[in-house]
Coordinates of C-alpha atoms in Angstrom, one line a residue:
M881 CA -0.1 -0.1 0.0
T882 CA 1.2 3.4 -1.1
G883 CA -0.4 5.2 2.2
M884 CA -2.6 7.3 0.7
G885 CA -6.1 6.8 1.7
G886 CA -9.4 8.6 3.2
H887 CA -8.1 8.8 5.7
Q888 CA -3.9 8.0 8.1
G889 CA -3.9 6.3 4.6
R890 CA -6.5 3.8 4.6
A891 CA -10.1 3.8 3.8
L892 CA -12.3 5.7 5.8
R893 CA -14.6 3.6 8.7
A894 CA -17.3 3.2 10.3
G895 CA -17.0 5.7 13.6
D896 CA -13.8 7.9 12.2
V897 CA -13.6 11.8 13.1
L898 CA -12.0 14.0 10.9
E899 CA -11.4 17.2 11.3
L900 CA -12.4 20.1 9.4
G901 CA -9.5 22.6 9.8
K902 CA -8.7 25.4 9.0
K903 CA -10.6 27.6 7.5
E904 CA -8.9 30.6 6.2
M905 CA -8.7 30.6 2.5
A906 CA -6.0 30.7 0.1
P907 CA -4.2 34.6 -1.2
G908 CA -6.5 34.7 -4.4
V909 CA -4.1 34.9 -7.5
F910 CA -5.2 37.4 -9.8
L911 CA -4.7 37.5 -14.3
P912 CA -3.6 40.2 -14.9
A913 CA -6.4 42.6 -17.3
A914 CA -5.0 41.8 -20.5
V915 CA -5.7 38.0 -20.1
E916 CA -9.3 38.8 -19.1
K917 CA -9.6 40.6 -22.0
G918 CA -10.1 37.5 -23.4
S919 CA -12.9 36.5 -21.4
R920 CA -16.2 36.5 -22.2
S921 CA -17.4 40.2 -22.1
H922 CA -14.6 40.8 -24.2
F923 CA -15.3 38.0 -27.2
P924 CA -14.7 40.3 -30.2
Q925 CA -18.4 39.9 -32.2
G926 CA -18.9 36.2 -31.4
K927 CA -15.5 35.3 -33.5
L928 CA -13.6 31.4 -33.4
R929 CA -10.5 31.7 -36.0
V930 CA -10.2 28.5 -37.2
I931 CA -7.7 26.0 -38.9
L932 CA -9.3 24.8 -42.4
A933 CA -9.0 21.1 -43.0
D934 CA -11.7 20.2 -45.5
D935 CA -12.0 23.2 -48.3
R936 CA -15.8 21.9 -49.5
L937 CA -16.8 21.8 -45.8
A938 CA -14.7 24.8 -45.2
Q939 CA -16.5 27.5 -46.9
H940 CA -20.1 26.5 -45.8
L941 CA -18.8 26.5 -41.9
T942 CA -17.1 30.6 -42.3
G943 CA -18.6 33.4 -42.9
Q944 CA -22.1 32.1 -41.4
R945 CA -22.9 32.8 -38.0
F946 CA -24.5 30.0 -35.9
Q947 CA -25.9 29.0 -32.8
I948 CA -25.0 27.3 -29.9
S949 CA -28.4 24.1 -29.8
P950 CA -29.6 23.0 -26.0
R951 CA -28.8 19.8 -27.2
S952 CA -24.7 20.4 -26.6
D953 CA -22.5 19.4 -23.5
R954 CA -19.0 19.0 -22.7
M955 CA -18.0 16.5 -25.4
G956 CA -19.8 19.1 -28.3
Y957 CA -21.2 21.8 -29.0
R958 CA -24.1 21.1 -31.4
L959 CA -24.3 23.8 -33.9
E960 CA -27.6 25.4 -35.3
G961 CA -28.1 27.4 -38.3
G962 CA -27.3 26.6 -41.7
K963 CA -27.1 22.8 -42.7
I964 CA -24.1 21.5 -44.7
A965 CA -26.0 20.0 -47.7
V966 CA -22.0 18.7 -48.6
A967 CA -21.7 16.5 -46.1
P968 CA -20.5 13.0 -47.0
T969 CA -23.1 10.4 -46.3
G970 CA -22.1 7.6 -44.1
E971 CA -19.2 7.2 -41.3
L972 CA -15.2 7.2 -42.7
I973 CA -12.6 5.4 -40.7
S974 CA -12.2 6.4 -37.1
T975 CA -9.3 8.9 -36.9
A976 CA -8.1 10.7 -34.4
V977 CA -9.7 13.8 -33.1
P978 CA -8.7 17.2 -31.5
T979 CA -10.2 19.5 -29.0
G980 CA -11.7 22.1 -31.0
A981 CA -12.8 20.1 -34.5
I982 CA -15.8 20.8 -36.7
Q983 CA -17.0 18.0 -37.3
V984 CA -19.7 17.7 -39.9
P985 CA -21.9 13.8 -39.8
P986 CA -24.0 13.0 -42.0
T987 CA -26.9 15.0 -41.1
G988 CA -25.0 18.0 -42.2
E989 CA -25.1 19.9 -38.3
P990 CA -21.7 20.8 -37.2
I991 CA -20.3 19.2 -34.2
L992 CA -17.8 21.3 -32.2
L993 CA -15.8 19.0 -29.7
M994 CA -15.0 20.2 -26.8
N995 CA -13.1 19.0 -23.9
D996 CA -15.0 15.3 -23.4
H997 CA -14.9 14.3 -26.2
A998 CA -13.9 11.2 -27.8
T999 CA -10.5 10.3 -28.7
T1000 CA -11.1 8.9 -32.2
G1001 CA -13.9 10.1 -34.7
G1002 CA -15.8 9.1 -38.1
Y1003 CA -16.7 11.6 -39.1
A1004 CA -15.4 14.6 -41.4
I1005 CA -13.6 17.3 -40.1
G1006 CA -14.4 21.0 -41.7
A1007 CA -11.9 23.3 -39.3
V1008 CA -10.8 23.0 -36.1
V1009 CA -11.0 26.3 -33.5
I1010 CA -7.5 27.8 -32.8
A1011 CA -5.4 26.8 -29.7
A1012 CA -5.8 30.2 -28.0
D1013 CA -9.6 30.5 -28.9
L1014 CA -10.2 27.2 -27.2
P1015 CA -10.6 29.2 -23.2
L1016 CA -13.5 31.8 -25.1
A1017 CA -15.0 28.9 -27.3
G1018 CA -15.7 27.3 -23.2
Q1019 CA -17.4 29.9 -22.5
L1020 CA -20.1 29.8 -25.0
A1021 CA -23.7 28.8 -23.8
P1022 CA -26.3 27.0 -25.4
G1023 CA -28.2 30.7 -27.6
D1024 CA -25.2 31.9 -27.9
S1025 CA -24.2 32.9 -32.2
V1026 CA -20.9 32.1 -33.4
E1027 CA -19.0 32.6 -36.7
F1028 CA -15.5 30.9 -38.0
V1029 CA -12.9 32.7 -39.5
A1030 CA -10.4 31.3 -41.4
C1031 CA -7.1 31.4 -39.7
S1032 CA -3.5 30.8 -40.8
L1033 CA -1.2 28.4 -39.4
E1034 CA 1.0 31.3 -38.9
A1035 CA -1.4 33.5 -36.9
A1036 CA -2.4 30.7 -34.8
D1037 CA 1.3 30.6 -33.2
D1038 CA 1.1 33.9 -32.8
A1039 CA -1.9 34.6 -30.8
L1040 CA -0.9 31.4 -28.7
R1041 CA 2.4 32.3 -28.3
Q1042 CA 0.6 35.7 -27.1
R1043 CA -1.7 34.4 -25.1
E1044 CA 1.1 32.4 -23.0
A1045 CA 3.3 36.1 -23.1
L1046 CA 0.3 37.8 -21.1
L1047 CA 0.0 34.3 -18.7
D1048 CA 3.3 34.7 -18.0
A1049 CA 3.4 38.2 -17.1
S1050 CA 1.2 37.2 -14.2

């Protein structure tokens, strides 16, 4: 045994008394104001930058607004507002999918994959939200509107470096 456990290095037993400890709060850590500008209240017109993955699908994902469906969860945001008519029918061979991937199932209703998504998927991927914008995507709620804007790999890399520099400055 590792000596780690619920109480004195062992599982809890009937009659164990657990101390509550001190009620003091740990000192707060505050993000610099520049980082807070990336919060939902400063979300630039509901736009997320994406790296295009499939030209046929990407042209239907960019330039139009989608709404986050009430059927969304931590696995993925279902996007309403325009079915993609060119969505591949049937499933593809399963492949690894990153957080931020925008999958397009045969129904043509895109799904933005979030933190708890499966590690593999069998639907076409039209685009992927850049890493620097994933925290913004995480702030979206059902009913919110979002638009995807094409971004180069270089611009995505620069955006991530800028975000990390802001966090390092804190």
